[in-house]
Amino acid sequence: MPPIHSQTATSTSSLNRRDFLLTAGALSALAMTPTFAADNKKWRVAVIGHTGHGNYGHGLDTVWLSVPESEIVGFADADHAGRDKQQKKLPGVPAFASYTEMLKELKPDIVAIGPRHITEHRDMMLAAAEAGARGIYSEKPFCRTPAEADEIIAACEKSGTLVSLAHRNRFHPVLPVVIQAIQDGLIGELLEVRSRGKEDQRGGCLDLWVLGSHDLDLALPITGKAVACSAVIQKENRPATRADLFDGDEGVGPILGDRLHARFELESGIPHYFDSIKNKGVREANFGVQFIGNKGIVDLRIDVEPLAHFVPGNPFRPTNESRPWIPITTAGVGKKEVSAEIGRNVANHVIPVRDLFDAITNKRPPLSNAETGRQVVDMIHAVYTSHVQDGARIELPLQNREHGLSPWLNS
């Protein structure tokens, strides 16, 4: 299968699977070993949040307190009450009402962009690049449109700023083991990839944005990038129409419908299906990615330990024998996990932020980066673009870099 493409400090270049395995294989060590800046000083971190508009994400403000090689030198929040509350979590850290003023004054090494709402992600990343930040660690999703992704990448390439996105599972040290096992034939020939969101009240387009972005990102190092998409968005049991448009939560912009069925064509020709139906989830059990082969399945459950399981046997052949779910750990298939800290250090972002430190130091792309983020944003908007064109096959990357629903929004 072909390599993925990732952002470097100065240009967009390829990160092949061998490099991915070597890089990701060091993550469990990075979880426990401090990674200092080149001058052995602490990494100076400025945190951006916005109370009431995505707040500080899933702990992007406090992870730095668990990483002794970093120090928080300031935080910004446009909400006055939010700043007061945040000050209790970060005692003694200077507070700012304006993140642009904070960045201009402090000139931090790292900027943490916390809001879950993506409305301001583009502006915050451009400000961080302009301030000369060496790295950005941002809550996902990346940004609102392919055009915004293009703009961020251009600015960061000019400033030499690396972007790492908080798709935490992409940094899990078991992922290289999974990749190697699939390449070695654990599941035989890979036939298809299937993923779903949580399928709660957000089912459909919002599920694709907020949770499907995890699925799509996590599959990339195994499958390679998508080259085309065909999709349908439904309102109940009929195709969603322009009349069904509404503004989605978390700053994702216009969305529609309550169920979604997308088929992505990958470089290898293998299909990756993403499906989401409102209120059809079983307490997060649906949320994950399955790699289906003719000799078994590898299943990844997002934010669950163990992350990976192997289900042996042809999944299409009836059998009277049980098909066990065999855990895959950093030690291998069916072996006991050697580190009890891995899950916690992935969940609390320690491994991802140390990957960013290491990426800056060694001039390589972070594992989840601006280029992979752009690919995911393109995939999401390809779903819209295909639906507007009655399920037509849409090639990737998209030619139209604006919103995929723009034909319905601008007429």
mmCIF file with all atom_site columns, N, CA and C in Angstrom, residues 142-211:
data_model
loop_
_atom_site.group_PDB
_atom_site.id
_atom_site.type_symbol
_atom_site.label_atom_id
_atom_site.label_alt_id
_atom_site.label_comp_id
_atom_site.label_asym_id
_atom_site.label_entity_id
_atom_site.label_seq_id
_atom_site.pdbx_PDB_ins_code
_atom_site.Cartn_x
_atom_site.Cartn_y
_atom_site.Cartn_z
_atom_site.occupancy
_atom_site.B_iso_or_equiv
_atom_site.pdbx_formal_charge
_atom_site.auth_seq_id
_atom_site.auth_comp_id
_atom_site.auth_asym_id
_atom_site.auth_atom_id
_atom_site.pdbx_PDB_model_num
ATOM 1   N N  . PHE A 1 142 ? -9.418  19.739  12.679 1.00 0.00 ? 142 PHE A N  1
ATOM 2   C CA . PHE A 1 142 ? -8.378  20.676  12.292 1.00 0.00 ? 142 PHE A CA 1
ATOM 3   C C  . PHE A 1 142 ? -8.945  22.078  12.063 1.00 0.00 ? 142 PHE A C  1
ATOM 4   N N  . CYS A 1 143 ? -9.854  22.217  11.102 1.00 0.00 ? 143 CYS A N  1
ATOM 5   C CA . CYS A 1 143 ? -10.410 23.518  10.746 1.00 0.00 ? 143 CYS A CA 1
ATOM 6   C C  . CYS A 1 143 ? -11.679 23.293  9.938  1.00 0.00 ? 143 CYS A C  1
ATOM 7   N N  . ARG A 1 144 ? -12.309 24.384  9.480  1.00 0.00 ? 144 ARG A N  1
ATOM 8   C CA . ARG A 1 144 ? -13.657 24.270  8.918  1.00 0.00 ? 144 ARG A CA 1
ATOM 9   C C  . ARG A 1 144 ? -13.717 23.849  7.450  1.00 0.00 ? 144 ARG A C  1
ATOM 10  N N  . THR A 1 145 ? -12.749 24.249  6.654  1.00 0.00 ? 145 THR A N  1
ATOM 11  C CA . THR A 1 145 ? -12.816 23.987  5.211  1.00 0.00 ? 145 THR A CA 1
ATOM 12  C C  . THR A 1 145 ? -11.446 23.628  4.666  1.00 0.00 ? 145 THR A C  1
ATOM 13  N N  . PRO A 1 146 ? -11.400 23.005  3.483  1.00 0.00 ? 146 PRO A N  1
ATOM 14  C CA . PRO A 1 146 ? -10.106 22.775  2.834  1.00 0.00 ? 146 PRO A CA 1
ATOM 15  C C  . PRO A 1 146 ? -9.330  24.064  2.599  1.00 0.00 ? 146 PRO A C  1
ATOM 16  N N  . ALA A 1 147 ? -10.025 25.157  2.277  1.00 0.00 ? 147 ALA A N  1
ATOM 17  C CA . ALA A 1 147 ? -9.346  26.430  2.053  1.00 0.00 ? 147 ALA A CA 1
ATOM 18  C C  . ALA A 1 147 ? -8.629  26.889  3.317  1.00 0.00 ? 147 ALA A C  1
ATOM 19  N N  . GLU A 1 148 ? -9.268  26.736  4.473  1.00 0.00 ? 148 GLU A N  1
ATOM 20  C CA . GLU A 1 148 ? -8.605  27.092  5.724  1.00 0.00 ? 148 GLU A CA 1
ATOM 21  C C  . GLU A 1 148 ? -7.392  26.206  5.971  1.00 0.00 ? 148 GLU A C  1
ATOM 22  N N  . ALA A 1 149 ? -7.518  24.925  5.673  1.00 0.00 ? 149 ALA A N  1
ATOM 23  C CA . ALA A 1 149 ? -6.385  24.010  5.843  1.00 0.00 ? 149 ALA A CA 1
ATOM 24  C C  . ALA A 1 149 ? -5.212  24.445  4.962  1.00 0.00 ? 149 ALA A C  1
ATOM 25  N N  . ASP A 1 150 ? -5.504  24.813  3.716  1.00 0.00 ? 150 ASP A N  1
ATOM 26  C CA . ASP A 1 150 ? -4.452  25.278  2.807  1.00 0.00 ? 150 ASP A CA 1
ATOM 27  C C  . ASP A 1 150 ? -3.753  26.502  3.380  1.00 0.00 ? 150 ASP A C  1
ATOM 28  N N  . GLU A 1 151 ? -4.548  27.419  3.912  1.00 0.00 ? 151 GLU A N  1
ATOM 29  C CA . GLU A 1 151 ? -4.004  28.670  4.432  1.00 0.00 ? 151 GLU A CA 1
ATOM 30  C C  . GLU A 1 151 ? -3.118  28.419  5.649  1.00 0.00 ? 151 GLU A C  1
ATOM 31  N N  . ILE A 1 152 ? -3.557  27.553  6.538  1.00 0.00 ? 152 ILE A N  1
ATOM 32  C CA . ILE A 1 152 ? -2.774  27.236  7.734  1.00 0.00 ? 152 ILE A CA 1
ATOM 33  C C  . ILE A 1 152 ? -1.453  26.578  7.342  1.00 0.00 ? 152 ILE A C  1
ATOM 34  N N  . ILE A 1 153 ? -1.509  25.614  6.444  1.00 0.00 ? 153 ILE A N  1
ATOM 35  C CA . ILE A 1 153 ? -0.293  24.909  6.049  1.00 0.00 ? 153 ILE A CA 1
ATOM 36  C C  . ILE A 1 153 ? 0.697   25.852  5.384  1.00 0.00 ? 153 ILE A C  1
ATOM 37  N N  . ALA A 1 154 ? 0.211   26.740  4.524  1.00 0.00 ? 154 ALA A N  1
ATOM 38  C CA . ALA A 1 154 ? 1.101   27.702  3.870  1.00 0.00 ? 154 ALA A CA 1
ATOM 39  C C  . ALA A 1 154 ? 1.781   28.596  4.898  1.00 0.00 ? 154 ALA A C  1
ATOM 40  N N  . ALA A 1 155 ? 1.015   29.081  5.879  1.00 0.00 ? 155 ALA A N  1
ATOM 41  C CA . ALA A 1 155 ? 1.585   29.966  6.899  1.00 0.00 ? 155 ALA A CA 1
ATOM 42  C C  . ALA A 1 155 ? 2.596   29.230  7.761  1.00 0.00 ? 155 ALA A C  1
ATOM 43  N N  . CYS A 1 156 ? 2.290   27.979  8.113  1.00 0.00 ? 156 CYS A N  1
ATOM 44  C CA . CYS A 1 156 ? 3.188   27.223  8.989  1.00 0.00 ? 156 CYS A CA 1
ATOM 45  C C  . CYS A 1 156 ? 4.449   26.783  8.249  1.00 0.00 ? 156 CYS A C  1
ATOM 46  N N  . GLU A 1 157 ? 4.342   26.503  6.972  1.00 0.00 ? 157 GLU A N  1
ATOM 47  C CA . GLU A 1 157 ? 5.541   26.190  6.203  1.00 0.00 ? 157 GLU A CA 1
ATOM 48  C C  . GLU A 1 157 ? 6.451   27.413  6.112  1.00 0.00 ? 157 GLU A C  1
ATOM 49  N N  . LYS A 1 158 ? 5.862   28.591  5.970  1.00 0.00 ? 158 LYS A N  1
ATOM 50  C CA . LYS A 1 158 ? 6.643   29.824  5.896  1.00 0.00 ? 158 LYS A CA 1
ATOM 51  C C  . LYS A 1 158 ? 7.357   30.113  7.208  1.00 0.00 ? 158 LYS A C  1
ATOM 52  N N  . SER A 1 159 ? 6.682   29.867  8.332  1.00 0.00 ? 159 SER A N  1
ATOM 53  C CA . SER A 1 159 ? 7.262   30.177  9.649  1.00 0.00 ? 159 SER A CA 1
ATOM 54  C C  . SER A 1 159 ? 8.080   29.025  10.224 1.00 0.00 ? 159 SER A C  1
ATOM 55  N N  . GLY A 1 160 ? 7.974   27.834  9.617  1.00 0.00 ? 160 GLY A N  1
ATOM 56  C CA . GLY A 1 160 ? 8.652   26.661  10.165 1.00 0.00 ? 160 GLY A CA 1
ATOM 57  C C  . GLY A 1 160 ? 7.961   26.086  11.385 1.00 0.00 ? 160 GLY A C  1
ATOM 58  N N  . THR A 1 161 ? 6.651   26.305  11.500 1.00 0.00 ? 161 THR A N  1
ATOM 59  C CA . THR A 1 161 ? 5.870   25.838  12.648 1.00 0.00 ? 161 THR A CA 1
ATOM 60  C C  . THR A 1 161 ? 5.282   24.464  12.356 1.00 0.00 ? 161 THR A C  1
ATOM 61  N N  . LEU A 1 162 ? 5.475   23.515  13.261 1.00 0.00 ? 162 LEU A N  1
ATOM 62  C CA . LEU A 1 162 ? 4.876   22.195  13.117 1.00 0.00 ? 162 LEU A CA 1
ATOM 63  C C  . LEU A 1 162 ? 3.528   22.153  13.835 1.00 0.00 ? 162 LEU A C  1
ATOM 64  N N  . VAL A 1 163 ? 2.557   21.531  13.190 1.00 0.00 ? 163 VAL A N  1
ATOM 65  C CA . VAL A 1 163 ? 1.226   21.376  13.762 1.00 0.00 ? 163 VAL A CA 1
ATOM 66  C C  . VAL A 1 163 ? 1.006   19.915  14.128 1.00 0.00 ? 163 VAL A C  1
ATOM 67  N N  . SER A 1 164 ? 0.581   19.683  15.367 1.00 0.00 ? 164 SER A N  1
ATOM 68  C CA . SER A 1 164 ? 0.181   18.349  15.812 1.00 0.00 ? 164 SER A CA 1
ATOM 69  C C  . SER A 1 164 ? -1.269  18.419  16.256 1.00 0.00 ? 164 SER A C  1
ATOM 70  N N  . LEU A 1 165 ? -2.080  17.470  15.789 1.00 0.00 ? 165 LEU A N  1
ATOM 71  C CA . LEU A 1 165 ? -3.501  17.454  16.121 1.00 0.00 ? 165 LEU A CA 1
ATOM 72  C C  . LEU A 1 165 ? -3.792  16.388  17.160 1.00 0.00 ? 165 LEU A C  1
ATOM 73  N N  . ALA A 1 166 ? -4.714  16.694  18.054 1.00 0.00 ? 166 ALA A N  1
ATOM 74  C CA . ALA A 1 166 ? -4.975  15.838  19.209 1.00 0.00 ? 166 ALA A CA 1
ATOM 75  C C  . ALA A 1 166 ? -5.875  14.650  18.868 1.00 0.00 ? 166 ALA A C  1
ATOM 76  N N  . HIS A 1 167 ? -5.541  13.949  17.774 1.00 0.00 ? 167 HIS A N  1
ATOM 77  C CA . HIS A 1 167 ? -6.133  12.638  17.495 1.00 0.00 ? 167 HIS A CA 1
ATOM 78  C C  . HIS A 1 167 ? -5.324  11.629  18.318 1.00 0.00 ? 167 HIS A C  1
ATOM 79  N N  . ARG A 1 168 ? -5.647  11.507  19.582 1.00 0.00 ? 168 ARG A N  1
ATOM 80  C CA . ARG A 1 168 ? -4.761  10.841  20.538 1.00 0.00 ? 168 ARG A CA 1
ATOM 81  C C  . ARG A 1 168 ? -4.402  9.411   20.146 1.00 0.00 ? 168 ARG A C  1
ATOM 82  N N  . ASN A 1 169 ? -5.354  8.686   19.579 1.00 0.00 ? 169 ASN A N  1
ATOM 83  C CA . ASN A 1 169 ? -5.099  7.272   19.292 1.00 0.00 ? 169 ASN A CA 1
ATOM 84  C C  . ASN A 1 169 ? -4.052  7.074   18.207 1.00 0.00 ? 169 ASN A C  1
ATOM 85  N N  . ARG A 1 170 ? -3.841  8.090   17.349 1.00 0.00 ? 170 ARG A N  1
ATOM 86  C CA . ARG A 1 170 ? -2.810  7.983   16.320 1.00 0.00 ? 170 ARG A CA 1
ATOM 87  C C  . ARG A 1 170 ? -1.427  7.842   16.965 1.00 0.00 ? 170 ARG A C  1
ATOM 88  N N  . PHE A 1 171 ? -1.293  8.304   18.212 1.00 0.00 ? 171 PHE A N  1
ATOM 89  C CA . PHE A 1 171 ? -0.004  8.274   18.899 1.00 0.00 ? 171 PHE A CA 1
ATOM 90  C C  . PHE A 1 171 ? 0.157   7.037   19.786 1.00 0.00 ? 171 PHE A C  1
ATOM 91  N N  . HIS A 1 172 ? -0.835  6.159   19.791 1.00 0.00 ? 172 HIS A N  1
ATOM 92  C CA . HIS A 1 172 ? -0.797  4.992   20.673 1.00 0.00 ? 172 HIS A CA 1
ATOM 93  C C  . HIS A 1 172 ? 0.348   4.070   20.255 1.00 0.00 ? 172 HIS A C  1
ATOM 94  N N  . PRO A 1 173 ? 1.219   3.673   21.183 1.00 0.00 ? 173 PRO A N  1
ATOM 95  C CA . PRO A 1 173 ? 2.357   2.820   20.829 1.00 0.00 ? 173 PRO A CA 1
ATOM 96  C C  . PRO A 1 173 ? 1.992   1.444   20.292 1.00 0.00 ? 173 PRO A C  1
ATOM 97  N N  . VAL A 1 174 ? 0.732   1.029   20.422 1.00 0.00 ? 174 VAL A N  1
ATOM 98  C CA . VAL A 1 174 ? 0.353   -0.263  19.855 1.00 0.00 ? 174 VAL A CA 1
ATOM 99  C C  . VAL A 1 174 ? 0.093   -0.160  18.356 1.00 0.00 ? 174 VAL A C  1
ATOM 100 N N  . LEU A 1 175 ? -0.109  1.033   17.832 1.00 0.00 ? 175 LEU A N  1
ATOM 101 C CA . LEU A 1 175 ? -0.448  1.167   16.422 1.00 0.00 ? 175 LEU A CA 1
ATOM 102 C C  . LEU A 1 175 ? 0.641   0.620   15.490 1.00 0.00 ? 175 LEU A C  1
ATOM 103 N N  . PRO A 1 176 ? 1.937   0.845   15.754 1.00 0.00 ? 176 PRO A N  1
ATOM 104 C CA . PRO A 1 176 ? 2.951   0.222   14.898 1.00 0.00 ? 176 PRO A CA 1
ATOM 105 C C  . PRO A 1 176 ? 2.893   -1.299  14.904 1.00 0.00 ? 176 PRO A C  1
ATOM 106 N N  . VAL A 1 177 ? 2.517   -1.877  16.047 1.00 0.00 ? 177 VAL A N  1
ATOM 107 C CA . VAL A 1 177 ? 2.388   -3.334  16.126 1.00 0.00 ? 177 VAL A CA 1
ATOM 108 C C  . VAL A 1 177 ? 1.231   -3.795  15.235 1.00 0.00 ? 177 VAL A C  1
ATOM 109 N N  . VAL A 1 178 ? 0.131   -3.046  15.268 1.00 0.00 ? 178 VAL A N  1
ATOM 110 C CA . VAL A 1 178 ? -1.022  -3.368  14.431 1.00 0.00 ? 178 VAL A CA 1
ATOM 111 C C  . VAL A 1 178 ? -0.653  -3.276  12.955 1.00 0.00 ? 178 VAL A C  1
ATOM 112 N N  . ILE A 1 179 ? 0.029   -2.210  12.581 1.00 0.00 ? 179 ILE A N  1
ATOM 113 C CA . ILE A 1 179 ? 0.414   -2.017  11.189 1.00 0.00 ? 179 ILE A CA 1
ATOM 114 C C  . ILE A 1 179 ? 1.304   -3.158  10.706 1.00 0.00 ? 179 ILE A C  1
ATOM 115 N N  . GLN A 1 180 ? 2.294   -3.507  11.531 1.00 0.00 ? 180 GLN A N  1
ATOM 116 C CA . GLN A 1 180 ? 3.207   -4.579  11.143 1.00 0.00 ? 180 GLN A CA 1
ATOM 117 C C  . GLN A 1 180 ? 2.477   -5.909  11.039 1.00 0.00 ? 180 GLN A C  1
ATOM 118 N N  . ALA A 1 181 ? 1.551   -6.161  11.967 1.00 0.00 ? 181 ALA A N  1
ATOM 119 C CA . ALA A 1 181 ? 0.808   -7.423  11.945 1.00 0.00 ? 181 ALA A CA 1
ATOM 120 C C  . ALA A 1 181 ? -0.041  -7.540  10.683 1.00 0.00 ? 181 ALA A C  1
ATOM 121 N N  . ILE A 1 182 ? -0.694  -6.443  10.286 1.00 0.00 ? 182 ILE A N  1
ATOM 122 C CA . ILE A 1 182 ? -1.495  -6.466  9.068  1.00 0.00 ? 182 ILE A CA 1
ATOM 123 C C  . ILE A 1 182 ? -0.602  -6.664  7.846  1.00 0.00 ? 182 ILE A C  1
ATOM 124 N N  . GLN A 1 183 ? 0.544   -5.978  7.826  1.00 0.00 ? 183 GLN A N  1
ATOM 125 C CA . GLN A 1 183 ? 1.474   -6.142  6.714  1.00 0.00 ? 183 GLN A CA 1
ATOM 126 C C  . GLN A 1 183 ? 2.030   -7.567  6.648  1.00 0.00 ? 183 GLN A C  1
ATOM 127 N N  . ASP A 1 184 ? 2.159   -8.200  7.802  1.00 0.00 ? 184 ASP A N  1
ATOM 128 C CA . ASP A 1 184 ? 2.685   -9.571  7.847  1.00 0.00 ? 184 ASP A CA 1
ATOM 129 C C  . ASP A 1 184 ? 1.626   -10.627 7.562  1.00 0.00 ? 184 ASP A C  1
ATOM 130 N N  . GLY A 1 185 ? 0.386   -10.203 7.291  1.00 0.00 ? 185 GLY A N  1
ATOM 131 C CA . GLY A 1 185 ? -0.646  -11.150 6.876  1.00 0.00 ? 185 GLY A CA 1
ATOM 132 C C  . GLY A 1 185 ? -1.544  -11.656 7.981  1.00 0.00 ? 185 GLY A C  1
ATOM 133 N N  . LEU A 1 186 ? -1.602  -10.973 9.125  1.00 0.00 ? 186 LEU A N  1
ATOM 134 C CA . LEU A 1 186 ? -2.425  -11.447 10.241 1.00 0.00 ? 186 LEU A CA 1
ATOM 135 C C  . LEU A 1 186 ? -3.865  -11.682 9.812  1.00 0.00 ? 186 LEU A C  1
ATOM 136 N N  . ILE A 1 187 ? -4.425  -10.774 9.016  1.00 0.00 ? 187 ILE A N  1
ATOM 137 C CA . ILE A 1 187 ? -5.822  -10.918 8.603  1.00 0.00 ? 187 ILE A CA 1
ATOM 138 C C  . ILE A 1 187 ? -5.933  -11.349 7.137  1.00 0.00 ? 187 ILE A C  1
ATOM 139 N N  . GLY A 1 188 ? -4.836  -11.829 6.575  1.00 0.00 ? 188 GLY A N  1
ATOM 140 C CA . GLY A 1 188 ? -4.839  -12.209 5.174  1.00 0.00 ? 188 GLY A CA 1
ATOM 141 C C  . GLY A 1 188 ? -4.848  -10.978 4.290  1.00 0.00 ? 188 GLY A C  1
ATOM 142 N N  . GLU A 1 189 ? -5.617  -11.028 3.217  1.00 0.00 ? 189 GLU A N  1
ATOM 143 C CA . GLU A 1 189 ? -5.721  -9.877  2.323  1.00 0.00 ? 189 GLU A CA 1
ATOM 144 C C  . GLU A 1 189 ? -6.751  -8.894  2.864  1.00 0.00 ? 189 GLU A C  1
ATOM 145 N N  . LEU A 1 190 ? -6.350  -7.631  3.000  1.00 0.00 ? 190 LEU A N  1
ATOM 146 C CA . LEU A 1 190 ? -7.274  -6.600  3.459  1.00 0.00 ? 190 LEU A CA 1
ATOM 147 C C  . LEU A 1 190 ? -8.314  -6.327  2.386  1.00 0.00 ? 190 LEU A C  1
ATOM 148 N N  . LEU A 1 191 ? -9.598  -6.513  2.735  1.00 0.00 ? 191 LEU A N  1
ATOM 149 C CA . LEU A 1 191 ? -10.681 -6.387  1.770  1.00 0.00 ? 191 LEU A CA 1
ATOM 150 C C  . LEU A 1 191 ? -11.395 -5.048  1.863  1.00 0.00 ? 191 LEU A C  1
ATOM 151 N N  . GLU A 1 192 ? -11.581 -4.557  3.082  1.00 0.00 ? 192 GLU A N  1
ATOM 152 C CA . GLU A 1 192 ? -12.296 -3.301  3.271  1.00 0.00 ? 192 GLU A CA 1
ATOM 153 C C  . GLU A 1 192 ? -12.051 -2.774  4.678  1.00 0.00 ? 192 GLU A C  1
ATOM 154 N N  . VAL A 1 193 ? -12.365 -1.500  4.853  1.00 0.00 ? 193 VAL A N  1
ATOM 155 C CA . VAL A 1 193 ? -12.272 -0.838  6.157  1.00 0.00 ? 193 VAL A CA 1
ATOM 156 C C  . VAL A 1 193 ? -13.652 -0.283  6.482  1.00 0.00 ? 193 VAL A C  1
ATOM 157 N N  . ARG A 1 194 ? -14.088 -0.472  7.716  1.00 0.00 ? 194 ARG A N  1
ATOM 158 C CA . ARG A 1 194 ? -15.391 0.045   8.142  1.00 0.00 ? 194 ARG A CA 1
ATOM 159 C C  . ARG A 1 194 ? -15.244 0.814   9.447  1.00 0.00 ? 194 ARG A C  1
ATOM 160 N N  . SER A 1 195 ? -15.874 1.981   9.506  1.00 0.00 ? 195 SER A N  1
ATOM 161 C CA . SER A 1 195 ? -15.805 2.788   10.720 1.00 0.00 ? 195 SER A CA 1
ATOM 162 C C  . SER A 1 195 ? -17.147 3.453   10.998 1.00 0.00 ? 195 SER A C  1
ATOM 163 N N  . ARG A 1 196 ? -17.363 3.753   12.272 1.00 0.00 ? 196 ARG A N  1
ATOM 164 C CA . ARG A 1 196 ? -18.587 4.402   12.709 1.00 0.00 ? 196 ARG A CA 1
ATOM 165 C C  . ARG A 1 196 ? -18.236 5.397   13.811 1.00 0.00 ? 196 ARG A C  1
ATOM 166 N N  . GLY A 1 197 ? -19.093 6.394   13.987 1.00 0.00 ? 197 GLY A N  1
ATOM 167 C CA . GLY A 1 197 ? -18.955 7.309   15.110 1.00 0.00 ? 197 GLY A CA 1
ATOM 168 C C  . GLY A 1 197 ? -19.674 6.765   16.326 1.00 0.00 ? 197 GLY A C  1
ATOM 169 N N  . LYS A 1 198 ? -19.968 7.639   17.274 1.00 0.00 ? 198 LYS A N  1
ATOM 170 C CA . LYS A 1 198 ? -20.688 7.192   18.470 1.00 0.00 ? 198 LYS A CA 1
ATOM 171 C C  . LYS A 1 198 ? -22.177 7.000   18.203 1.00 0.00 ? 198 LYS A C  1
ATOM 172 N N  . GLU A 1 199 ? -22.684 7.636   17.128 1.00 0.00 ? 199 GLU A N  1
ATOM 173 C CA . GLU A 1 199 ? -24.084 7.487   16.733 1.00 0.00 ? 199 GLU A CA 1
ATOM 174 C C  . GLU A 1 199 ? -25.032 7.777   17.888 1.00 0.00 ? 199 GLU A C  1
ATOM 175 N N  . ASP A 1 200 ? -24.734 8.844   18.615 1.00 0.00 ? 200 ASP A N  1
ATOM 176 C CA . ASP A 1 200 ? -25.623 9.332   19.664 1.00 0.00 ? 200 ASP A CA 1
ATOM 177 C C  . ASP A 1 200 ? -26.487 10.444  19.069 1.00 0.00 ? 200 ASP A C  1
ATOM 178 N N  . GLN A 1 201 ? -26.828 11.459  19.857 1.00 0.00 ? 201 GLN A N  1
ATOM 179 C CA . GLN A 1 201 ? -27.664 12.544  19.333 1.00 0.00 ? 201 GLN A CA 1
ATOM 180 C C  . GLN A 1 201 ? -26.973 13.333  18.224 1.00 0.00 ? 201 GLN A C  1
ATOM 181 N N  . ARG A 1 202 ? -25.661 13.141  18.078 1.00 0.00 ? 202 ARG A N  1
ATOM 182 C CA . ARG A 1 202 ? -24.912 13.839  17.026 1.00 0.00 ? 202 ARG A CA 1
ATOM 183 C C  . ARG A 1 202 ? -24.864 13.053  15.721 1.00 0.00 ? 202 ARG A C  1
ATOM 184 N N  . GLY A 1 203 ? -25.561 11.920  15.651 1.00 0.00 ? 203 GLY A N  1
ATOM 185 C CA . GLY A 1 203 ? -25.455 11.027  14.498 1.00 0.00 ? 203 GLY A CA 1
ATOM 186 C C  . GLY A 1 203 ? -25.625 11.739  13.170 1.00 0.00 ? 203 GLY A C  1
ATOM 187 N N  . GLY A 1 204 ? -24.840 11.338  12.183 1.00 0.00 ? 204 GLY A N  1
ATOM 188 C CA . GLY A 1 204 ? -24.855 11.969  10.877 1.00 0.00 ? 204 GLY A CA 1
ATOM 189 C C  . GLY A 1 204 ? -23.641 12.860  10.699 1.00 0.00 ? 204 GLY A C  1
ATOM 190 N N  . CYS A 1 205 ? -23.855 14.067  10.192 1.00 0.00 ? 205 CYS A N  1
ATOM 191 C CA . CYS A 1 205 ? -22.745 14.957  9.839  1.00 0.00 ? 205 CYS A CA 1
ATOM 192 C C  . CYS A 1 205 ? -21.926 15.396  11.048 1.00 0.00 ? 205 CYS A C  1
ATOM 193 N N  . LEU A 1 206 ? -22.570 15.732  12.162 1.00 0.00 ? 206 LEU A N  1
ATOM 194 C CA . LEU A 1 206 ? -21.796 16.170  13.332 1.00 0.00 ? 206 LEU A CA 1
ATOM 195 C C  . LEU A 1 206 ? -20.946 15.029  13.867 1.00 0.00 ? 206 LEU A C  1
ATOM 196 N N  . ASP A 1 207 ? -21.465 13.823  13.820 1.00 0.00 ? 207 ASP A N  1
ATOM 197 C CA . ASP A 1 207 ? -20.705 12.639  14.222 1.00 0.00 ? 207 ASP A CA 1
ATOM 198 C C  . ASP A 1 207 ? -19.481 12.461  13.332 1.00 0.00 ? 207 ASP A C  1
ATOM 199 N N  . LEU A 1 208 ? -19.651 12.703  12.027 1.00 0.00 ? 208 LEU A N  1
ATOM 200 C CA . LEU A 1 208 ? -18.531 12.611  11.101 1.00 0.00 ? 208 LEU A CA 1
ATOM 201 C C  . LEU A 1 208 ? -17.449 13.627  11.454 1.00 0.00 ? 208 LEU A C  1
ATOM 202 N N  . TRP A 1 209 ? -17.850 14.839  11.766 1.00 0.00 ? 209 TRP A N  1
ATOM 203 C CA . TRP A 1 209 ? -16.881 15.878  12.106 1.00 0.00 ? 209 TRP A CA 1
ATOM 204 C C  . TRP A 1 209 ? -16.155 15.576  13.415 1.00 0.00 ? 209 TRP A C  1
ATOM 205 N N  . VAL A 1 210 ? -16.927 15.390  14.476 1.00 0.00 ? 210 VAL A N  1
ATOM 206 C CA . VAL A 1 210 ? -16.358 15.382  15.823 1.00 0.00 ? 210 VAL A CA 1
ATOM 207 C C  . VAL A 1 210 ? -15.706 14.048  16.164 1.00 0.00 ? 210 VAL A C  1
ATOM 208 N N  . LEU A 1 211 ? -16.295 12.945  15.734 1.00 0.00 ? 211 LEU A N  1
ATOM 209 C CA . LEU A 1 211 ? -15.796 11.620  16.092 1.00 0.00 ? 211 LEU A CA 1
ATOM 210 C C  . LEU A 1 211 ? -15.259 10.852  14.883 1.00 0.00 ? 211 LEU A C  1
#
